[in-house]
């Protein structure tokens, strides 16, 4: 079965209903041009924050809020995500921010509202009616990497984001932090990752630079023009954005970049259609990024293994919520298998550097 033509929202999932009346009552005094009652639906393609479409007469808005259940200390910070996009609005294609609510008495958690960017979002399967021929697929993948390079070139001080990060030592903090988070979220049915963690700790490089990084840059966080699928009109999901090492950001992106030559299990669990003919390979992604950014370390192995391990940590945190009954979303039921796959990819990458 093909996916919808556009990334259309669907009926709200049971257990994830939005307190529409409370949101509407809070929002209208702050956004006086709104009127009427919104039609509410939910974007169900993501695996982290809950995202809803609020369709008011003449205004198409999106609301983001954290999921229910256990959360990492630094995750799902609605205020941070809102302020980062507000600051980047003059420098980068992000949604227009409308209002931020940090008062949990309104709906129980913080949330923010932004204007919806119309367009396509590519997930594992292409939307119905969309065909990416090899030249278009290549142009899209090239444009995606160029967009990542452009983010890393944003003037931090001009954007007013110089206090976003914690300074030098980003690489070391990430290895220590994700090692701790993985261990805390580990369930009985996933690997320990101790060999991978030990290798990363022993091979952590110094930061190559400090710049604005997205930390979850992948195709399904890009909004594509409805008529030209190679043209990127918006970048979404800034909850993990910070100041940090740009090569770590690239490593995160590479972890999602499944190729046609990867095994059937990898292709089956992919989140984006980078396996299609014409798409850049991971080696070509690295080459294009290095050529345009000027960042070219002696070896990319650390960043690739880090990206895979971090993705395993994210998947395991989500699976932990399902395993402990904090969410009943059936999409998370088999995430433990994804963690096993990422562990195998880490070990295979390390074997190549012996």
PDB file of C-alpha atoms in Angstrom, residues 67-324:
ATOM      1  CA  UNK A  67       4.744  12.485  24.754  1.00  0.00           C
ATOM      2  CA  UNK A  68       3.452  10.864  27.909  1.00  0.00           C
ATOM      3  CA  UNK A  69       5.715   8.762  30.079  1.00  0.00           C
ATOM      4  CA  UNK A  70       9.372   8.714  31.088  1.00  0.00           C
ATOM      5  CA  UNK A  71      11.561  11.246  29.316  1.00  0.00           C
ATOM      6  CA  UNK A  72      15.282  11.946  29.201  1.00  0.00           C
ATOM      7  CA  UNK A  73      16.126  15.012  31.265  1.00  0.00           C
ATOM      8  CA  UNK A  74      17.115  17.134  28.265  1.00  0.00           C
ATOM      9  CA  UNK A  75      14.508  15.814  25.811  1.00  0.00           C
ATOM     10  CA  UNK A  76      11.181  17.289  24.693  1.00  0.00           C
ATOM     11  CA  UNK A  77      12.029  20.851  25.748  1.00  0.00           C
ATOM     12  CA  UNK A  78       9.255  22.820  24.066  1.00  0.00           C
ATOM     13  CA  UNK A  79      10.640  26.198  25.105  1.00  0.00           C
ATOM     14  CA  UNK A  80      14.038  25.397  23.653  1.00  0.00           C
ATOM     15  CA  UNK A  81      12.560  24.179  20.370  1.00  0.00           C
ATOM     16  CA  UNK A  82      10.367  27.278  20.091  1.00  0.00           C
ATOM     17  CA  UNK A  83      13.206  29.718  20.832  1.00  0.00           C
ATOM     18  CA  UNK A  84      15.684  28.042  18.466  1.00  0.00           C
ATOM     19  CA  UNK A  85      13.266  28.266  15.539  1.00  0.00           C
ATOM     20  CA  UNK A  86      12.332  31.835  16.441  1.00  0.00           C
ATOM     21  CA  UNK A  87      16.020  32.778  16.318  1.00  0.00           C
ATOM     22  CA  UNK A  88      16.708  30.900  13.077  1.00  0.00           C
ATOM     23  CA  UNK A  89      13.707  32.342  11.237  1.00  0.00           C
ATOM     24  CA  UNK A  90      15.756  35.045   9.486  1.00  0.00           C
ATOM     25  CA  UNK A  91      18.576  32.670   8.521  1.00  0.00           C
ATOM     26  CA  UNK A  92      17.061  29.285   7.728  1.00  0.00           C
ATOM     27  CA  UNK A  93      13.789  27.759   6.428  1.00  0.00           C
ATOM     28  CA  UNK A  94      11.937  26.946   9.651  1.00  0.00           C
ATOM     29  CA  UNK A  95       8.224  27.284  10.444  1.00  0.00           C
ATOM     30  CA  UNK A  96       6.910  30.603  11.734  1.00  0.00           C
ATOM     31  CA  UNK A  97       6.516  30.411  15.506  1.00  0.00           C
ATOM     32  CA  UNK A  98       3.127  31.596  16.827  1.00  0.00           C
ATOM     33  CA  UNK A  99       2.925  31.023  20.598  1.00  0.00           C
ATOM     34  CA  UNK A 100       4.614  29.100  23.407  1.00  0.00           C
ATOM     35  CA  UNK A 101       2.836  27.816  26.529  1.00  0.00           C
ATOM     36  CA  UNK A 102       5.104  26.743  29.394  1.00  0.00           C
ATOM     37  CA  UNK A 103       2.256  26.618  31.930  1.00  0.00           C
ATOM     38  CA  UNK A 104       1.470  22.910  32.566  1.00  0.00           C
ATOM     39  CA  UNK A 105      -1.934  23.793  34.042  1.00  0.00           C
ATOM     40  CA  UNK A 106      -3.346  24.393  30.526  1.00  0.00           C
ATOM     41  CA  UNK A 107      -3.113  20.835  29.133  1.00  0.00           C
ATOM     42  CA  UNK A 108      -0.741  19.177  31.601  1.00  0.00           C
ATOM     43  CA  UNK A 109       2.482  19.733  29.631  1.00  0.00           C
ATOM     44  CA  UNK A 110       4.207  22.631  27.831  1.00  0.00           C
ATOM     45  CA  UNK A 111       3.415  23.073  24.133  1.00  0.00           C
ATOM     46  CA  UNK A 112       3.921  25.479  21.276  1.00  0.00           C
ATOM     47  CA  UNK A 113       2.034  26.434  18.150  1.00  0.00           C
ATOM     48  CA  UNK A 114       3.562  27.227  14.748  1.00  0.00           C
ATOM     49  CA  UNK A 115       2.325  27.903  11.275  1.00  0.00           C
ATOM     50  CA  UNK A 116       2.170  24.805   9.080  1.00  0.00           C
ATOM     51  CA  UNK A 117       4.483  24.618   6.054  1.00  0.00           C
ATOM     52  CA  UNK A 118       2.586  22.950   3.221  1.00  0.00           C
ATOM     53  CA  UNK A 119       4.419  20.317   1.213  1.00  0.00           C
ATOM     54  CA  UNK A 120       5.513  16.694   1.064  1.00  0.00           C
ATOM     55  CA  UNK A 121       7.398  14.750   3.700  1.00  0.00           C
ATOM     56  CA  UNK A 122       9.127  11.555   2.589  1.00  0.00           C
ATOM     57  CA  UNK A 123       9.073   8.566   4.858  1.00  0.00           C
ATOM     58  CA  UNK A 124      10.036   4.943   4.265  1.00  0.00           C
ATOM     59  CA  UNK A 125       7.642   4.597   1.337  1.00  0.00           C
ATOM     60  CA  UNK A 126       7.039   7.220  -1.313  1.00  0.00           C
ATOM     61  CA  UNK A 127       3.664   9.001  -1.192  1.00  0.00           C
ATOM     62  CA  UNK A 128       1.021   7.777  -3.611  1.00  0.00           C
ATOM     63  CA  UNK A 129       1.485   9.340  -7.024  1.00  0.00           C
ATOM     64  CA  UNK A 130       5.079  10.470  -6.426  1.00  0.00           C
ATOM     65  CA  UNK A 131       7.887   8.960  -8.440  1.00  0.00           C
ATOM     66  CA  UNK A 132      11.491   9.930  -7.773  1.00  0.00           C
ATOM     67  CA  UNK A 133      13.464   9.186 -10.908  1.00  0.00           C
ATOM     68  CA  UNK A 134      17.246   8.818 -10.406  1.00  0.00           C
ATOM     69  CA  UNK A 135      18.128  12.438 -11.384  1.00  0.00           C
ATOM     70  CA  UNK A 136      15.482  13.813  -9.002  1.00  0.00           C
ATOM     71  CA  UNK A 137      16.534  11.457  -6.206  1.00  0.00           C
ATOM     72  CA  UNK A 138      20.143  12.540  -6.620  1.00  0.00           C
ATOM     73  CA  UNK A 139      19.194  16.234  -6.665  1.00  0.00           C
ATOM     74  CA  UNK A 140      17.144  15.811  -3.503  1.00  0.00           C
ATOM     75  CA  UNK A 141      19.915  14.018  -1.614  1.00  0.00           C
ATOM     76  CA  UNK A 142      22.464  16.605  -2.740  1.00  0.00           C
ATOM     77  CA  UNK A 143      20.177  19.451  -1.699  1.00  0.00           C
ATOM     78  CA  UNK A 144      19.642  17.830   1.692  1.00  0.00           C
ATOM     79  CA  UNK A 145      23.380  17.683   2.388  1.00  0.00           C
ATOM     80  CA  UNK A 146      23.845  21.233   1.120  1.00  0.00           C
ATOM     81  CA  UNK A 147      21.079  22.324   3.496  1.00  0.00           C
ATOM     82  CA  UNK A 148      22.945  20.689   6.386  1.00  0.00           C
ATOM     83  CA  UNK A 149      26.138  22.501   5.389  1.00  0.00           C
ATOM     84  CA  UNK A 150      24.200  25.781   5.268  1.00  0.00           C
ATOM     85  CA  UNK A 151      22.948  25.232   8.814  1.00  0.00           C
ATOM     86  CA  UNK A 152      26.503  24.727  10.051  1.00  0.00           C
ATOM     87  CA  UNK A 153      27.444  28.046   8.458  1.00  0.00           C
ATOM     88  CA  UNK A 154      24.782  30.104  10.285  1.00  0.00           C
ATOM     89  CA  UNK A 155      26.378  32.967  12.234  1.00  0.00           C
ATOM     90  CA  UNK A 156      25.724  31.951  15.828  1.00  0.00           C
ATOM     91  CA  UNK A 157      26.075  35.480  17.205  1.00  0.00           C
ATOM     92  CA  UNK A 158      23.969  37.106  14.493  1.00  0.00           C
ATOM     93  CA  UNK A 159      21.208  34.598  15.235  1.00  0.00           C
ATOM     94  CA  UNK A 160      21.457  35.270  18.981  1.00  0.00           C
ATOM     95  CA  UNK A 161      22.142  31.623  19.782  1.00  0.00           C
ATOM     96  CA  UNK A 162      25.542  31.914  21.432  1.00  0.00           C
ATOM     97  CA  UNK A 163      24.185  30.641  24.781  1.00  0.00           C
ATOM     98  CA  UNK A 164      22.475  27.580  23.282  1.00  0.00           C
ATOM     99  CA  UNK A 165      25.308  25.125  23.970  1.00  0.00           C
ATOM    100  CA  UNK A 166      27.770  24.318  26.754  1.00  0.00           C
ATOM    101  CA  UNK A 167      31.018  25.201  24.992  1.00  0.00           C
ATOM    102  CA  UNK A 168      33.977  23.006  24.085  1.00  0.00           C
ATOM    103  CA  UNK A 169      33.954  19.293  24.831  1.00  0.00           C
ATOM    104  CA  UNK A 170      30.743  18.509  22.943  1.00  0.00           C
ATOM    105  CA  UNK A 171      32.007  15.188  21.554  1.00  0.00           C
ATOM    106  CA  UNK A 172      33.014  13.904  24.987  1.00  0.00           C
ATOM    107  CA  UNK A 173      29.723  15.020  26.558  1.00  0.00           C
ATOM    108  CA  UNK A 174      27.745  13.170  23.882  1.00  0.00           C
ATOM    109  CA  UNK A 175      29.562   9.878  24.404  1.00  0.00           C
ATOM    110  CA  UNK A 176      29.229  10.091  28.183  1.00  0.00           C
ATOM    111  CA  UNK A 177      25.608  11.202  27.998  1.00  0.00           C
ATOM    112  CA  UNK A 178      24.347   8.633  25.492  1.00  0.00           C
ATOM    113  CA  UNK A 179      26.219   5.834  27.260  1.00  0.00           C
ATOM    114  CA  UNK A 180      24.406   6.684  30.493  1.00  0.00           C
ATOM    115  CA  UNK A 181      21.017   7.102  28.793  1.00  0.00           C
ATOM    116  CA  UNK A 182      21.304   3.801  26.960  1.00  0.00           C
ATOM    117  CA  UNK A 183      22.200   1.900  30.119  1.00  0.00           C
ATOM    118  CA  UNK A 184      19.264   3.416  31.998  1.00  0.00           C
ATOM    119  CA  UNK A 185      16.792   2.557  29.211  1.00  0.00           C
ATOM    120  CA  UNK A 186      18.133  -0.923  28.461  1.00  0.00           C
ATOM    121  CA  UNK A 187      15.646  -3.797  28.639  1.00  0.00           C
ATOM    122  CA  UNK A 188      16.417  -7.503  28.858  1.00  0.00           C
ATOM    123  CA  UNK A 189      15.958  -8.112  25.114  1.00  0.00           C
ATOM    124  CA  UNK A 190      18.561  -5.718  23.679  1.00  0.00           C
ATOM    125  CA  UNK A 191      22.399  -5.779  23.539  1.00  0.00           C
ATOM    126  CA  UNK A 192      24.568  -4.213  26.234  1.00  0.00           C
ATOM    127  CA  UNK A 193      26.634  -2.197  23.694  1.00  0.00           C
ATOM    128  CA  UNK A 194      29.577  -2.220  26.116  1.00  0.00           C
ATOM    129  CA  UNK A 195      32.192  -2.915  23.436  1.00  0.00           C
ATOM    130  CA  UNK A 196      30.874  -0.061  21.314  1.00  0.00           C
ATOM    131  CA  UNK A 197      30.702   2.287  24.292  1.00  0.00           C
ATOM    132  CA  UNK A 198      34.281   1.440  25.295  1.00  0.00           C
ATOM    133  CA  UNK A 199      35.580   2.036  21.756  1.00  0.00           C
ATOM    134  CA  UNK A 200      33.820   5.388  21.467  1.00  0.00           C
ATOM    135  CA  UNK A 201      35.142   6.504  24.861  1.00  0.00           C
ATOM    136  CA  UNK A 202      38.697   5.540  23.895  1.00  0.00           C
ATOM    137  CA  UNK A 203      38.550   7.214  20.477  1.00  0.00           C
ATOM    138  CA  UNK A 204      36.660  10.448  21.152  1.00  0.00           C
ATOM    139  CA  UNK A 205      38.253  13.329  19.194  1.00  0.00           C
ATOM    140  CA  UNK A 206      38.345  17.000  20.057  1.00  0.00           C
ATOM    141  CA  UNK A 207      35.595  19.148  18.568  1.00  0.00           C
ATOM    142  CA  UNK A 208      36.421  20.338  15.034  1.00  0.00           C
ATOM    143  CA  UNK A 209      34.195  23.420  15.441  1.00  0.00           C
ATOM    144  CA  UNK A 210      31.210  24.759  17.359  1.00  0.00           C
ATOM    145  CA  UNK A 211      28.153  25.719  15.339  1.00  0.00           C
ATOM    146  CA  UNK A 212      24.375  25.354  15.257  1.00  0.00           C
ATOM    147  CA  UNK A 213      23.531  21.690  14.756  1.00  0.00           C
ATOM    148  CA  UNK A 214      20.120  20.109  14.230  1.00  0.00           C
ATOM    149  CA  UNK A 215      20.871  16.731  15.859  1.00  0.00           C
ATOM    150  CA  UNK A 216      18.121  14.866  13.979  1.00  0.00           C
ATOM    151  CA  UNK A 217      18.684  15.864  10.354  1.00  0.00           C
ATOM    152  CA  UNK A 218      17.003  13.359   8.044  1.00  0.00           C
ATOM    153  CA  UNK A 219      14.690  13.349   5.047  1.00  0.00           C
ATOM    154  CA  UNK A 220      11.476  12.950   7.033  1.00  0.00           C
ATOM    155  CA  UNK A 221      12.275  16.175   8.883  1.00  0.00           C
ATOM    156  CA  UNK A 222      12.416  18.068   5.585  1.00  0.00           C
ATOM    157  CA  UNK A 223       9.350  19.589   3.922  1.00  0.00           C
ATOM    158  CA  UNK A 224       9.563  19.314   0.135  1.00  0.00           C
ATOM    159  CA  UNK A 225       7.861  21.492  -2.421  1.00  0.00           C
ATOM    160  CA  UNK A 226       4.579  19.920  -3.545  1.00  0.00           C
ATOM    161  CA  UNK A 227       5.494  20.333  -7.217  1.00  0.00           C
ATOM    162  CA  UNK A 228       9.277  19.888  -7.091  1.00  0.00           C
ATOM    163  CA  UNK A 229      10.262  17.097  -4.671  1.00  0.00           C
ATOM    164  CA  UNK A 230      13.950  17.983  -4.957  1.00  0.00           C
ATOM    165  CA  UNK A 231      13.328  21.455  -3.506  1.00  0.00           C
ATOM    166  CA  UNK A 232      13.416  21.795   0.299  1.00  0.00           C
ATOM    167  CA  UNK A 233      11.024  24.448   1.657  1.00  0.00           C
ATOM    168  CA  UNK A 234      11.312  23.787   5.381  1.00  0.00           C
ATOM    169  CA  UNK A 235      13.219  21.932   8.097  1.00  0.00           C
ATOM    170  CA  UNK A 236      11.302  20.581  11.100  1.00  0.00           C
ATOM    171  CA  UNK A 237      11.853  18.985  14.526  1.00  0.00           C
ATOM    172  CA  UNK A 238      14.373  21.162  16.365  1.00  0.00           C
ATOM    173  CA  UNK A 239      13.944  19.693  19.840  1.00  0.00           C
ATOM    174  CA  UNK A 240      17.562  18.479  20.021  1.00  0.00           C
ATOM    175  CA  UNK A 241      19.216  21.451  18.307  1.00  0.00           C
ATOM    176  CA  UNK A 242      22.211  22.915  20.091  1.00  0.00           C
ATOM    177  CA  UNK A 243      25.692  24.309  19.556  1.00  0.00           C
ATOM    178  CA  UNK A 244      28.075  21.462  18.896  1.00  0.00           C
ATOM    179  CA  UNK A 245      30.419  19.651  16.565  1.00  0.00           C
ATOM    180  CA  UNK A 246      29.144  19.634  12.951  1.00  0.00           C
ATOM    181  CA  UNK A 247      30.662  16.225  12.208  1.00  0.00           C
ATOM    182  CA  UNK A 248      28.603  14.726  15.012  1.00  0.00           C
ATOM    183  CA  UNK A 249      25.541  16.156  13.272  1.00  0.00           C
ATOM    184  CA  UNK A 250      26.613  14.495  10.031  1.00  0.00           C
ATOM    185  CA  UNK A 251      27.197  11.211  11.884  1.00  0.00           C
ATOM    186  CA  UNK A 252      23.629  11.384  13.171  1.00  0.00           C
ATOM    187  CA  UNK A 253      22.327  11.913   9.634  1.00  0.00           C
ATOM    188  CA  UNK A 254      24.407   9.023   8.260  1.00  0.00           C
ATOM    189  CA  UNK A 255      22.853   6.619  10.765  1.00  0.00           C
ATOM    190  CA  UNK A 256      19.500   6.984   8.969  1.00  0.00           C
ATOM    191  CA  UNK A 257      21.038   6.781   5.483  1.00  0.00           C
ATOM    192  CA  UNK A 258      20.203   3.229   4.382  1.00  0.00           C
ATOM    193  CA  UNK A 259      21.644   2.301   0.973  1.00  0.00           C
ATOM    194  CA  UNK A 260      20.403  -0.065  -1.705  1.00  0.00           C
ATOM    195  CA  UNK A 261      23.413  -2.313  -0.981  1.00  0.00           C
ATOM    196  CA  UNK A 262      22.524  -2.712   2.694  1.00  0.00           C
ATOM    197  CA  UNK A 263      20.906  -5.926   3.835  1.00  0.00           C
ATOM    198  CA  UNK A 264      17.160  -6.614   3.600  1.00  0.00           C
ATOM    199  CA  UNK A 265      16.676  -6.103   7.346  1.00  0.00           C
ATOM    200  CA  UNK A 266      18.223  -2.619   7.148  1.00  0.00           C
ATOM    201  CA  UNK A 267      16.111  -1.727   4.151  1.00  0.00           C
ATOM    202  CA  UNK A 268      12.954  -3.035   5.831  1.00  0.00           C
ATOM    203  CA  UNK A 269      13.527  -0.852   8.906  1.00  0.00           C
ATOM    204  CA  UNK A 270      14.583   2.285   7.053  1.00  0.00           C
ATOM    205  CA  UNK A 271      12.851   5.597   7.850  1.00  0.00           C
ATOM    206  CA  UNK A 272      13.591   7.335   4.554  1.00  0.00           C
ATOM    207  CA  UNK A 273      13.898   6.311   0.880  1.00  0.00           C
ATOM    208  CA  UNK A 274      17.671   6.783   0.546  1.00  0.00           C
ATOM    209  CA  UNK A 275      17.884   3.305  -1.003  1.00  0.00           C
ATOM    210  CA  UNK A 276      16.287   4.489  -4.266  1.00  0.00           C
ATOM    211  CA  UNK A 277      18.320   4.625  -7.493  1.00  0.00           C
ATOM    212  CA  UNK A 278      20.092   7.952  -7.795  1.00  0.00           C
ATOM    213  CA  UNK A 279      20.365   8.677  -4.083  1.00  0.00           C
ATOM    214  CA  UNK A 280      23.845   9.437  -2.779  1.00  0.00           C
ATOM    215  CA  UNK A 281      25.625   6.639  -0.980  1.00  0.00           C
ATOM    216  CA  UNK A 282      26.974   7.279   2.507  1.00  0.00           C
ATOM    217  CA  UNK A 283      30.462   7.671   1.039  1.00  0.00           C
ATOM    218  CA  UNK A 284      29.131  10.237  -1.433  1.00  0.00           C
ATOM    219  CA  UNK A 285      27.320  12.061   1.384  1.00  0.00           C
ATOM    220  CA  UNK A 286      30.597  12.326   3.291  1.00  0.00           C
ATOM    221  CA  UNK A 287      32.445  13.496   0.185  1.00  0.00           C
ATOM    222  CA  UNK A 288      29.870  16.166  -0.668  1.00  0.00           C
ATOM    223  CA  UNK A 289      29.687  17.423   2.906  1.00  0.00           C
ATOM    224  CA  UNK A 290      33.488  17.581   3.267  1.00  0.00           C
ATOM    225  CA  UNK A 291      33.880  19.363  -0.064  1.00  0.00           C
ATOM    226  CA  UNK A 292      31.359  22.066   0.819  1.00  0.00           C
ATOM    227  CA  UNK A 293      31.989  22.473   4.543  1.00  0.00           C
ATOM    228  CA  UNK A 294      35.774  22.193   4.664  1.00  0.00           C
ATOM    229  CA  UNK A 295      35.576  19.700   7.552  1.00  0.00           C
ATOM    230  CA  UNK A 296      37.485  16.528   6.628  1.00  0.00           C
ATOM    231  CA  UNK A 297      38.936  14.516   9.559  1.00  0.00           C
ATOM    232  CA  UNK A 298      41.527  11.752   9.014  1.00  0.00           C
ATOM    233  CA  UNK A 299      38.829   9.139   9.666  1.00  0.00           C
ATOM    234  CA  UNK A 300      35.031   9.211   9.673  1.00  0.00           C
ATOM    235  CA  UNK A 301      34.676   5.967  11.632  1.00  0.00           C
ATOM    236  CA  UNK A 302      34.112   7.598  15.015  1.00  0.00           C
ATOM    237  CA  UNK A 303      31.291   9.787  13.692  1.00  0.00           C
ATOM    238  CA  UNK A 304      29.599   6.898  11.902  1.00  0.00           C
ATOM    239  CA  UNK A 305      29.720   4.617  14.947  1.00  0.00           C
ATOM    240  CA  UNK A 306      28.584   7.440  17.219  1.00  0.00           C
ATOM    241  CA  UNK A 307      25.603   8.150  14.974  1.00  0.00           C
ATOM    242  CA  UNK A 308      24.536   4.505  14.982  1.00  0.00           C
ATOM    243  CA  UNK A 309      24.955   4.171  18.751  1.00  0.00           C
ATOM    244  CA  UNK A 310      23.056   7.378  19.434  1.00  0.00           C
ATOM    245  CA  UNK A 311      20.219   6.239  17.172  1.00  0.00           C
ATOM    246  CA  UNK A 312      20.111   2.970  19.111  1.00  0.00           C
ATOM    247  CA  UNK A 313      19.838   5.015  22.295  1.00  0.00           C
ATOM    248  CA  UNK A 314      16.924   7.015  20.895  1.00  0.00           C
ATOM    249  CA  UNK A 315      15.147   3.873  19.688  1.00  0.00           C
ATOM    250  CA  UNK A 316      15.694   2.165  23.038  1.00  0.00           C
ATOM    251  CA  UNK A 317      14.340   5.127  25.002  1.00  0.00           C
ATOM    252  CA  UNK A 318      11.197   5.012  22.870  1.00  0.00           C
ATOM    253  CA  UNK A 319      10.939   1.228  23.209  1.00  0.00           C
ATOM    254  CA  UNK A 320      11.395   1.511  26.978  1.00  0.00           C
ATOM    255  CA  UNK A 321       8.240   3.635  27.143  1.00  0.00           C
ATOM    256  CA  UNK A 322       6.349   0.938  25.218  1.00  0.00           C
ATOM    257  CA  UNK A 323       7.895  -1.928  27.194  1.00  0.00           C
ATOM    258  CA  UNK A 324       6.917  -0.319  30.513  1.00  0.00           C
TER     259      UNK A 324
END
